[in-house]
Coordinates of C-alpha atoms in Angstrom, one line a residue:
Chain A
M232 CA -12.3 27.6 9.0
P233 CA -10.8 31.1 9.1
Q234 CA -7.9 31.7 6.8
V235 CA -4.8 31.8 8.9
N236 CA -1.9 33.9 7.7
A237 CA 0.7 33.5 10.4
S238 CA 3.0 36.4 11.0
G239 CA 6.5 35.8 9.8
Q240 CA 5.0 33.6 7.1
P241 CA 7.1 34.1 4.0
Y242 CA 4.5 32.9 1.5
E243 CA 1.8 35.2 0.4
D244 CA -0.7 34.6 -2.3
D245 CA -0.7 37.7 -4.3
A246 CA -1.1 35.9 -7.6
P247 CA -4.1 37.1 -9.6
E248 CA -7.2 34.9 -9.4
P249 CA -7.2 32.5 -12.3
A250 CA -9.9 33.4 -14.8
A251 CA -13.0 31.3 -14.2
A252 CA -13.3 28.6 -16.9
P253 CA -16.8 28.4 -18.5
A254 CA -19.0 25.5 -17.6
Q255 CA -17.3 24.4 -14.4
Q256 CA -18.0 20.8 -13.5
A257 CA -19.5 20.0 -10.2
S258 CA -16.3 18.1 -9.2
T259 CA -14.2 21.2 -10.0
D260 CA -16.3 23.2 -7.6
A261 CA -16.0 20.5 -4.9
L262 CA -12.2 20.5 -5.3
D263 CA -12.0 24.2 -5.0
D264 CA -14.3 24.2 -2.0
L265 CA -12.0 21.7 -0.4
L266 CA -8.9 23.7 -1.2
D267 CA -10.7 26.8 0.2
E268 CA -11.3 25.0 3.4
I269 CA -7.8 23.7 4.0
D270 CA -5.8 26.6 2.5
G271 CA -5.2 28.2 5.9
S272 CA -3.9 25.1 7.6
L273 CA -1.6 24.3 4.6
Q274 CA -0.1 27.7 4.5
T275 CA 0.8 27.9 8.2
N276 CA 4.5 27.2 8.6
A277 CA 4.4 24.8 5.6
E278 CA 8.2 24.7 5.3
Q279 CA 8.8 24.1 9.0
F280 CA 6.1 21.4 9.0
V281 CA 7.4 19.5 6.1
R282 CA 11.0 19.7 7.3
S283 CA 10.1 18.3 10.7
F284 CA 8.9 15.0 9.1
V285 CA 12.1 12.9 9.1
Q286 CA 12.3 9.2 10.0
K287 CA 14.7 6.5 9.2
G288 CA 14.2 4.3 6.2
G289 CA 12.2 1.2 6.7
E290 CA 11.5 -2.3 5.3
Chain B
M276 CA -7.8 -36.4 24.8
Q277 CA -9.4 -36.1 21.4
I278 CA -7.0 -36.0 18.5
A279 CA -7.9 -34.3 15.2
E280 CA -6.0 -35.3 12.1
V281 CA -4.0 -32.9 10.0
P282 CA -6.1 -32.3 7.0
P283 CA -4.6 -32.9 3.5
P284 CA -4.0 -29.7 1.4
L285 CA -7.2 -28.6 -0.3
E286 CA -7.5 -29.0 -4.1
V287 CA -7.5 -25.4 -5.1
D288 CA -8.7 -23.7 -8.3
P289 CA -5.6 -22.3 -10.0
A290 CA -7.3 -18.9 -10.3
R291 CA -7.5 -18.7 -6.5
R292 CA -4.6 -17.0 -5.0
I293 CA -3.6 -15.7 -1.5
F294 CA -2.8 -12.0 -1.4
G295 CA -1.3 -9.9 1.3
L296 CA -0.2 -6.2 1.6
E297 CA 2.3 -4.9 4.1
T298 CA 2.2 -1.2 4.7
E299 CA 4.8 0.9 6.6
F300 CA 3.4 4.2 7.7
G301 CA 5.3 7.4 8.0
L302 CA 5.2 8.6 11.6
H303 CA 5.4 12.4 12.2
V304 CA 4.9 14.3 15.4
H305 CA 4.5 18.0 14.9
A306 CA 5.3 19.7 18.2
P307 CA 7.1 23.0 17.3
H308 CA 7.0 24.4 20.8
S309 CA 8.0 21.2 22.7
R310 CA 11.3 19.5 23.4
P311 CA 12.7 17.3 20.6
V312 CA 11.2 13.8 20.5
T313 CA 12.5 10.8 18.5
P314 CA 10.3 8.7 16.3
E315 CA 11.0 5.8 18.6
E316 CA 9.6 7.6 21.6
V317 CA 6.5 8.6 19.6
A318 CA 6.0 5.0 18.3
G319 CA 6.3 3.8 21.9
H320 CA 3.5 6.0 23.0
L321 CA 1.4 5.2 20.0
F322 CA 1.6 1.5 20.7
H323 CA 1.1 1.7 24.4
S324 CA -2.5 0.5 24.2
V325 CA -1.5 -2.3 21.9
V326 CA 1.1 -3.5 24.4
Q327 CA -1.5 -3.2 27.1
W328 CA -3.8 -5.9 25.6
G329 CA -1.2 -7.8 23.5
R330 CA 1.8 -7.8 25.9
S331 CA 3.9 -6.8 22.9
S332 CA 4.2 -4.2 20.2
N333 CA 4.1 -7.0 17.7
V334 CA 0.6 -8.6 17.6
F335 CA -1.9 -10.4 15.6
L336 CA -5.3 -8.7 15.7
P337 CA -8.8 -10.1 15.9
N338 CA -9.1 -9.5 12.2
A339 CA -6.1 -11.9 11.8
S340 CA -3.8 -9.2 10.5
R341 CA -0.5 -8.3 12.0
L342 CA 0.4 -4.9 13.6
Y343 CA 3.9 -4.0 14.8
I344 CA 6.6 -1.4 14.9
D345 CA 9.1 -2.0 12.1
V346 CA 12.7 -0.9 11.5
G347 CA 12.9 2.9 11.7
A348 CA 10.0 3.2 14.1
H349 CA 7.4 2.8 11.3
P350 CA 4.1 1.4 12.4
E351 CA 3.4 -1.5 10.1
Y352 CA 0.3 -3.3 9.3
A353 CA 0.3 -6.6 7.3
T354 CA -3.1 -7.7 6.1
A355 CA -4.4 -11.2 6.8
E356 CA -4.4 -13.7 4.0
C357 CA -7.1 -12.7 1.5
D358 CA -8.2 -14.8 -1.5
T359 CA -10.1 -11.9 -3.3
I360 CA -8.8 -8.5 -4.1
T361 CA -12.0 -7.0 -2.7
D362 CA -11.2 -8.6 0.7
L363 CA -7.6 -7.4 0.4
I364 CA -8.6 -3.7 -0.2
A365 CA -11.1 -3.8 2.7
M366 CA -8.4 -5.3 5.0
D367 CA -5.8 -2.8 3.8
K368 CA -8.2 0.2 4.4
A369 CA -9.2 -1.3 7.7
G370 CA -5.5 -1.2 8.6
E371 CA -5.4 2.6 8.0
R372 CA -8.3 3.0 10.5
I373 CA -6.8 0.6 13.0
V374 CA -3.5 2.5 13.0
H375 CA -5.3 5.8 13.1
D376 CA -7.3 4.7 16.2
L377 CA -4.0 4.6 18.1
V378 CA -3.4 8.3 17.6
A379 CA -5.6 9.8 20.3
D380 CA -4.1 7.8 23.1
G381 CA -0.6 8.3 21.7
E382 CA -1.1 12.1 21.7
K383 CA -2.5 12.0 25.3
R384 CA 0.6 10.0 26.5
L385 CA 2.9 12.4 24.6
R386 CA 1.3 15.3 26.4
E387 CA 1.8 13.6 29.7
A388 CA 5.4 13.2 28.8
G389 CA 5.7 16.9 28.2
V390 CA 5.2 17.0 24.4
D391 CA 2.2 18.9 23.2
G392 CA 1.9 17.9 19.6
T393 CA -0.1 16.3 16.9
I394 CA 0.7 12.9 15.5
Y395 CA 0.3 12.4 11.8
L396 CA 0.5 9.1 10.1
Y397 CA 1.1 9.0 6.3
K398 CA 0.5 6.1 4.0
N399 CA 3.3 7.2 1.7
N400 CA 6.9 6.1 0.8
T401 CA 9.3 8.9 1.6
D402 CA 10.0 11.4 4.4
S403 CA 11.3 14.9 3.9
A404 CA 14.9 13.8 4.1
G405 CA 14.5 11.2 1.3
N406 CA 14.4 8.1 3.5
S407 CA 12.1 5.5 2.0
Y408 CA 9.8 2.8 3.4
G409 CA 7.7 0.4 1.6
C410 CA 4.4 -1.2 0.7
H411 CA 5.2 -4.9 0.1
E412 CA 2.9 -7.0 -2.0
N413 CA 2.7 -10.8 -1.4
Y414 CA 1.4 -13.2 -4.0
L415 CA 1.3 -16.9 -3.2
L416 CA 2.6 -18.9 -6.2
R417 CA 2.4 -22.6 -6.9
R418 CA 6.0 -23.7 -6.6
R419 CA 7.9 -24.1 -9.8
A420 CA 11.6 -24.7 -10.3
D421 CA 12.6 -21.6 -12.3
F422 CA 11.6 -18.8 -9.9
A423 CA 14.4 -16.6 -11.3
G424 CA 13.1 -16.9 -14.9
F425 CA 9.7 -16.2 -13.6
G426 CA 11.0 -13.0 -11.9
R427 CA 12.9 -11.9 -15.0
Q428 CA 9.7 -12.0 -17.1
L429 CA 7.8 -10.1 -14.4
L430 CA 10.4 -7.3 -14.0
P431 CA 9.6 -5.4 -17.2
F432 CA 6.0 -5.3 -16.0
L433 CA 6.9 -4.1 -12.6
V434 CA 9.4 -1.4 -13.8
T435 CA 6.7 0.1 -16.1
R436 CA 3.6 -0.5 -13.9
Q437 CA 4.2 2.8 -12.2
I438 CA 2.7 4.7 -15.2
V439 CA -0.7 3.4 -14.1
T440 CA -0.3 2.5 -10.4
G441 CA 2.3 4.9 -9.2
A442 CA 1.4 7.2 -6.3
G443 CA 2.9 10.3 -8.1
T444 CA 5.2 12.7 -6.4
I445 CA 6.9 16.1 -6.7
T446 CA 10.6 15.4 -7.3
R447 CA 13.0 18.1 -6.2
T448 CA 16.3 18.4 -8.0
P449 CA 19.0 21.1 -8.0
E450 CA 17.6 22.1 -11.5
G451 CA 14.1 22.5 -10.1
A452 CA 11.1 20.4 -9.4
H453 CA 9.0 18.1 -11.6
Y454 CA 6.2 15.6 -11.1
S455 CA 7.1 11.9 -11.3
F456 CA 5.0 8.8 -11.5
S457 CA 6.5 7.0 -8.5
P458 CA 8.2 8.1 -5.2
R459 CA 9.6 4.6 -4.9
A460 CA 11.4 4.4 -8.2
D461 CA 14.5 6.3 -7.1
H462 CA 15.0 4.0 -4.1
M463 CA 15.3 0.7 -6.1
W464 CA 18.8 -0.7 -6.5
E465 CA 18.4 -4.2 -7.9
G466 CA 16.0 -6.3 -9.9
M467 CA 15.9 -9.4 -7.6
S468 CA 17.7 -10.3 -4.4
S469 CA 17.1 -11.3 -0.8
A470 CA 18.0 -7.9 0.6
T471 CA 15.6 -5.2 1.9
T472 CA 17.1 -2.4 3.8
R473 CA 20.7 -2.7 2.6
S474 CA 20.0 -2.8 -1.1
R475 CA 16.4 -2.6 -2.1
P476 CA 15.4 -5.0 -4.9
M477 CA 12.1 -4.9 -6.8
I478 CA 11.4 -8.5 -6.2
N479 CA 12.6 -9.9 -2.9
T480 CA 13.5 -13.5 -3.3
R481 CA 13.2 -14.5 0.4
D482 CA 11.4 -17.7 0.2
E483 CA 8.9 -17.5 3.1
P484 CA 5.6 -18.9 1.8
H485 CA 4.1 -19.2 5.3
A486 CA 2.6 -22.3 3.9
S487 CA 3.6 -25.8 2.8
A488 CA 6.9 -25.2 1.1
E489 CA 6.5 -28.2 -1.2
L490 CA 3.4 -26.7 -2.7
Y491 CA 3.9 -22.9 -2.5
R492 CA 6.3 -20.1 -2.9
R493 CA 6.0 -16.4 -2.2
M494 CA 6.3 -13.7 -4.8
H495 CA 7.3 -10.7 -2.6
V496 CA 7.1 -7.5 -4.6
I497 CA 8.6 -4.5 -2.9
V498 CA 8.8 -2.0 -5.8
G499 CA 5.3 -0.7 -5.5
D500 CA 4.1 2.6 -4.0
S501 CA 1.6 2.7 -1.2
T502 CA -1.7 3.6 -2.8
M503 CA -4.6 5.6 -1.4
A504 CA -7.3 5.2 -4.0
E505 CA -9.1 1.9 -3.8
P506 CA -9.2 1.6 -7.7
T507 CA -5.4 2.1 -7.8
T508 CA -4.9 -0.8 -5.3
L509 CA -7.3 -2.9 -7.4
L510 CA -5.2 -2.3 -10.5
K511 CA -1.8 -2.6 -8.8
V512 CA -2.7 -6.0 -7.3
G513 CA -5.1 -7.1 -10.0
A514 CA -2.9 -6.5 -13.0
T515 CA 0.0 -8.2 -11.3
D516 CA -2.2 -11.2 -10.4
L517 CA -3.3 -11.5 -14.1
V518 CA 0.3 -11.5 -15.3
L519 CA 1.2 -14.0 -12.7
R520 CA -1.6 -16.3 -13.8
L521 CA -0.3 -16.3 -17.3
L522 CA 3.3 -17.0 -16.1
E523 CA 2.0 -19.9 -13.9
A524 CA 0.1 -21.3 -16.9
R525 CA 3.5 -21.2 -18.7
V526 CA 2.1 -18.9 -21.4
L527 CA 4.9 -17.7 -23.7
M528 CA 5.1 -14.0 -22.8
P529 CA 6.7 -11.4 -25.1
D530 CA 10.4 -11.2 -24.3
L531 CA 10.8 -7.7 -22.9
A532 CA 13.7 -8.4 -20.5
L533 CA 15.3 -5.0 -19.8
A534 CA 19.0 -4.2 -20.3
K535 CA 19.3 -2.0 -17.2
E536 CA 16.4 -2.2 -14.8
M537 CA 17.7 0.5 -12.4
Q538 CA 18.1 3.0 -15.2
A539 CA 14.8 2.1 -16.8
I540 CA 12.7 2.5 -13.6
R541 CA 14.2 6.0 -13.1
D542 CA 13.7 7.0 -16.7
V543 CA 10.1 5.9 -16.6
A544 CA 9.4 7.6 -13.3
H545 CA 10.6 11.0 -14.3
D546 CA 8.9 11.2 -17.7
L547 CA 5.2 12.0 -17.4
T548 CA 4.9 12.1 -21.2
G549 CA 5.4 8.3 -21.3
T550 CA 7.7 8.7 -24.3
A551 CA 11.0 8.0 -22.6
T552 CA 12.4 4.7 -23.9
V553 CA 13.8 1.8 -22.0
E554 CA 16.5 -0.5 -23.5
L555 CA 15.7 -4.1 -23.8
A556 CA 18.3 -6.9 -23.3
D557 CA 18.0 -7.7 -27.0
G558 CA 18.9 -4.2 -28.0
R559 CA 15.4 -2.9 -28.9
T560 CA 14.0 0.2 -27.2
M561 CA 10.4 0.6 -26.1
T562 CA 8.4 3.2 -24.2
A563 CA 6.7 2.3 -20.9
V564 CA 3.4 2.8 -22.6
E565 CA 4.4 0.1 -25.2
V566 CA 5.6 -2.3 -22.5
Q567 CA 2.4 -2.0 -20.5
Q568 CA 0.2 -2.3 -23.6
S569 CA 2.1 -5.5 -24.6
F570 CA 1.4 -7.1 -21.2
L571 CA -2.2 -6.0 -21.3
D572 CA -2.7 -7.3 -24.8
T573 CA -1.2 -10.7 -23.8
V574 CA -3.6 -10.9 -20.9
V575 CA -6.6 -10.0 -23.1
V576 CA -5.7 -12.8 -25.6
H577 CA -6.2 -15.3 -22.7
L578 CA -9.5 -13.8 -21.5
D579 CA -12.2 -16.5 -21.5
G580 CA -9.3 -19.1 -21.6
I581 CA -6.8 -19.1 -18.8
I582 CA -8.4 -16.0 -17.3
E583 CA -12.0 -16.3 -16.5
R584 CA -14.0 -13.2 -17.3
T585 CA -15.4 -11.8 -14.1
E586 CA -16.8 -8.4 -13.3
E587 CA -13.6 -7.7 -11.3
V588 CA -11.3 -8.8 -14.1
E589 CA -13.2 -6.6 -16.6
R590 CA -12.9 -3.6 -14.2
I591 CA -9.2 -4.2 -13.9
L592 CA -8.7 -4.5 -17.6
D593 CA -10.8 -1.4 -18.3
L594 CA -8.9 0.7 -15.8
W595 CA -5.5 -0.7 -17.0
Q596 CA -6.3 0.3 -20.6
R597 CA -7.7 3.7 -19.7
G598 CA -4.6 4.4 -17.6
I599 CA -2.3 3.5 -20.5
D600 CA -4.4 5.6 -22.8
A601 CA -4.3 8.6 -20.5
V602 CA -0.5 8.6 -20.5
R603 CA -0.4 8.0 -24.3
S604 CA -2.8 10.9 -25.0
Q605 CA -1.6 13.1 -22.2
D606 CA -5.3 13.6 -21.2
F607 CA -5.3 12.5 -17.6
S608 CA -9.0 13.5 -17.0
S609 CA -10.3 10.0 -17.7
V610 CA -8.4 8.5 -14.7
D611 CA -8.1 11.4 -12.3
T612 CA -10.6 10.0 -9.8
E613 CA -9.1 6.5 -9.9
L614 CA -5.3 6.5 -10.2
D615 CA -3.3 8.0 -7.4
W616 CA -0.7 9.8 -9.5
A617 CA -3.4 11.5 -11.6
I618 CA -5.7 12.3 -8.6
K619 CA -2.7 13.9 -6.8
L620 CA -1.5 15.7 -9.9
R621 CA -4.9 17.3 -10.4
L622 CA -5.0 18.4 -6.7
I623 CA -1.4 19.8 -6.8
Q624 CA -2.0 21.7 -10.1
R625 CA -5.2 23.2 -8.9
Y626 CA -3.6 24.4 -5.7
Q627 CA -0.5 25.6 -7.6
D628 CA -2.7 27.7 -9.9
R629 CA -4.3 29.3 -6.9
L630 CA -1.0 30.1 -5.3
G631 CA 0.8 31.0 -8.5
C632 CA 3.9 29.4 -7.1
A633 CA 6.6 27.1 -8.4
L634 CA 6.3 23.3 -8.1
D635 CA 9.0 23.2 -5.4
D636 CA 7.0 25.5 -3.1
P637 CA 6.8 24.0 0.5
R638 CA 3.1 24.5 0.5
L639 CA 2.7 21.9 -2.2
A640 CA 4.9 19.5 -0.3
R641 CA 2.6 20.1 2.6
L642 CA -0.4 19.4 0.4
E643 CA 1.3 16.1 -0.7
L644 CA 1.7 15.0 2.9
A645 CA -2.0 16.0 3.6
F646 CA -3.1 13.7 0.7
H647 CA -1.4 10.7 2.4
D648 CA -2.5 11.6 5.9
I649 CA -4.7 8.6 7.0
S650 CA -6.9 10.6 9.3
P651 CA -10.5 10.2 8.2
E652 CA -11.3 13.8 9.1
R653 CA -8.1 15.5 8.1
G654 CA -6.6 13.4 5.4
L655 CA -7.1 14.7 1.9
A656 CA -7.5 11.4 0.1
N657 CA -10.2 10.5 2.5
R658 CA -11.9 13.9 2.1
L659 CA -11.7 13.7 -1.7
Q660 CA -13.2 10.2 -1.5
S661 CA -16.1 11.4 0.6
Q662 CA -16.7 14.2 -1.8
G663 CA -17.0 11.7 -4.7
L664 CA -13.7 12.8 -6.2
I665 CA -12.0 9.5 -5.6
A666 CA -13.9 6.3 -6.8
R667 CA -14.6 3.4 -4.6
V668 CA -14.1 -0.4 -4.8
V669 CA -15.4 -1.4 -1.4
T670 CA -17.9 0.2 1.0
D671 CA -17.4 1.8 4.4
D672 CA -19.4 -1.1 5.9
Q673 CA -17.0 -3.6 4.4
I674 CA -14.0 -1.7 5.8
A675 CA -15.7 -1.4 9.2
R676 CA -16.3 -5.2 9.3
A677 CA -12.7 -5.8 8.2
K678 CA -11.5 -3.9 11.2
T679 CA -12.8 -6.6 13.6
S680 CA -13.5 -9.7 11.4
P681 CA -11.0 -11.8 9.4
P682 CA -11.5 -12.7 5.7
A683 CA -14.0 -15.7 5.8
T684 CA -12.5 -17.9 3.1
T685 CA -8.8 -18.4 4.1
R686 CA -6.7 -19.5 7.0
A687 CA -7.2 -16.0 8.4
A688 CA -10.7 -17.1 9.5
L689 CA -9.1 -19.6 11.9
R690 CA -6.5 -17.2 13.3
G691 CA -9.0 -14.4 13.7
R692 CA -11.4 -16.7 15.6
F693 CA -8.6 -18.0 17.8
V694 CA -7.4 -14.5 18.7
Q695 CA -10.9 -13.3 19.4
E696 CA -11.8 -16.2 21.6
A697 CA -8.5 -16.4 23.5
L698 CA -8.8 -12.7 24.3
A699 CA -12.4 -13.0 25.4
A700 CA -11.4 -15.9 27.7
G701 CA -8.5 -13.9 29.1
R702 CA -6.0 -16.6 28.0
D703 CA -2.4 -16.0 27.0
F704 CA -1.6 -17.3 23.6
T705 CA 1.1 -17.3 20.9
V706 CA 0.2 -16.9 17.3
D707 CA 2.0 -16.3 14.0
W708 CA 1.1 -16.8 10.3
V709 CA 1.2 -20.6 10.7
H710 CA 0.9 -21.4 14.4
L711 CA -1.8 -21.2 17.1
K712 CA -0.9 -22.0 20.7
L713 CA -2.5 -21.5 24.1
T714 CA 0.1 -20.8 26.8
G715 CA 0.2 -23.8 29.2
N716 CA -1.1 -26.0 26.4
E717 CA 2.0 -26.4 24.3
H718 CA 1.3 -30.0 23.4
R719 CA -1.6 -28.8 21.3
T720 CA 0.2 -26.3 19.1
V721 CA -1.7 -26.2 15.8
L722 CA 0.3 -25.9 12.6
L723 CA -1.7 -24.4 9.8
K724 CA 0.2 -25.0 6.6
D725 CA -2.7 -24.6 4.1
P726 CA -3.6 -20.9 3.7
F727 CA -6.7 -21.8 1.6
R728 CA -8.3 -23.8 4.5
S729 CA -10.7 -21.8 6.6
V730 CA -12.2 -24.8 8.5
D731 CA -10.1 -27.1 10.7
D732 CA -11.2 -29.6 13.4
R733 CA -7.9 -29.1 15.3
V734 CA -8.7 -25.4 15.9
D735 CA -12.2 -26.3 17.1
L736 CA -10.6 -28.7 19.6
L737 CA -8.1 -26.1 20.7
L738 CA -10.8 -23.6 21.3
A739 CA -12.9 -26.1 23.2
D740 CA -10.0 -26.1 25.7
L741 CA -10.9 -22.5 26.5
G742 CA -14.0 -23.9 28.3

């Protein structure tokens, strides 16, 4: 999936890459791979997306 | 006309219990470029196909579970009666798939109504405005006179259970954000009462056993979080069942009655270190870790006695202890593929490290919603599970079977068969938890008051009428 960085998007990831820990576990890699894959869709208008989820209470 | 007699209640092993889970899903349509649309309208489109075959948006399914739109336009799925936790987890997961299967048609109908959007369904407990909706647990109890005393003994367990079975959440406050054990904790206002929407109690005392009221009573627990990971659901229901078994056997439990349940549940939720203390009615103070350990120790004492040692019981006790240990030691890595709050915390921290942002960043809120998204392709819990990052209790085959077949060993087997055969015959029918009736054949309404009975001549006769 291409990394989307929508214009007008106020969040930019300019934090430095965290230093790679030695002896990464396989599950660590899988988690990072998954985050790589979804990063673009999570960053796109995150605030607007989250704010638009409003329902009434239930039970 | 043949008459079949009402069978007497089955003699049931005291360790056998009927379980049920009711899940309200969060319903979110994301359509930023379309006209505003209410949750009620979306729910109507989502349930269109259900109304088509069921003539109602409140139906019992061929797997004997119930599907409907609840207060607040929440799609709700109530599992059929299960007498094993494995069946319960399979039925619960099947419900996620069943509700998800409505999405494609719902989106199509929305488009036809001029709304081009995506429907998201979340198995979580709060929306972005802080409204809460629930996951209700049902445990069938043998009736005893002092239900209130029973509840009082269970409450300290339920208040502190979140340190192992909480779903975890980012809590935003004016002072900043922090991670909490349970999104549900801040929405609880009483220990026990018969209210639900007006004032949410932890135990709802509404006495609807959906079974012979002389023999049974329902323990309706509404304080729990909706849980994604199968092992978390196993522990949530399993540990509660084990404590209930001791209470039913009238074991003298440690007296841990809390002085202020509402304060305690909040204090525990917002302290990830597990060191916050709760005040007991007798003036002592204890940590949530100590309260949970005390309940677990009492259960272990009765292992091989009141509690039969099975593989499942051992798995529950092992996870329970490791969950408590993880909070005590603050090393969450031993449970971060099994317990929701730890799985989610690991995911959030990893993403936060990459972004270098604060915990209240909206991208992390977006990540949290993605975790609870029930879409098999898009939902993060499902994707983590297929990557082996969330442990399993049941198999995909068991879940697939549970979508269309009822549990075989309870009353649900009768209801499921009735719904399947009446639908296949094109006959109108009415069904609820205890009644089966074919329209036009009212004199043969079958009343099923024994939830443990999976075979009944009266149902065979009723189905014979379908020709």
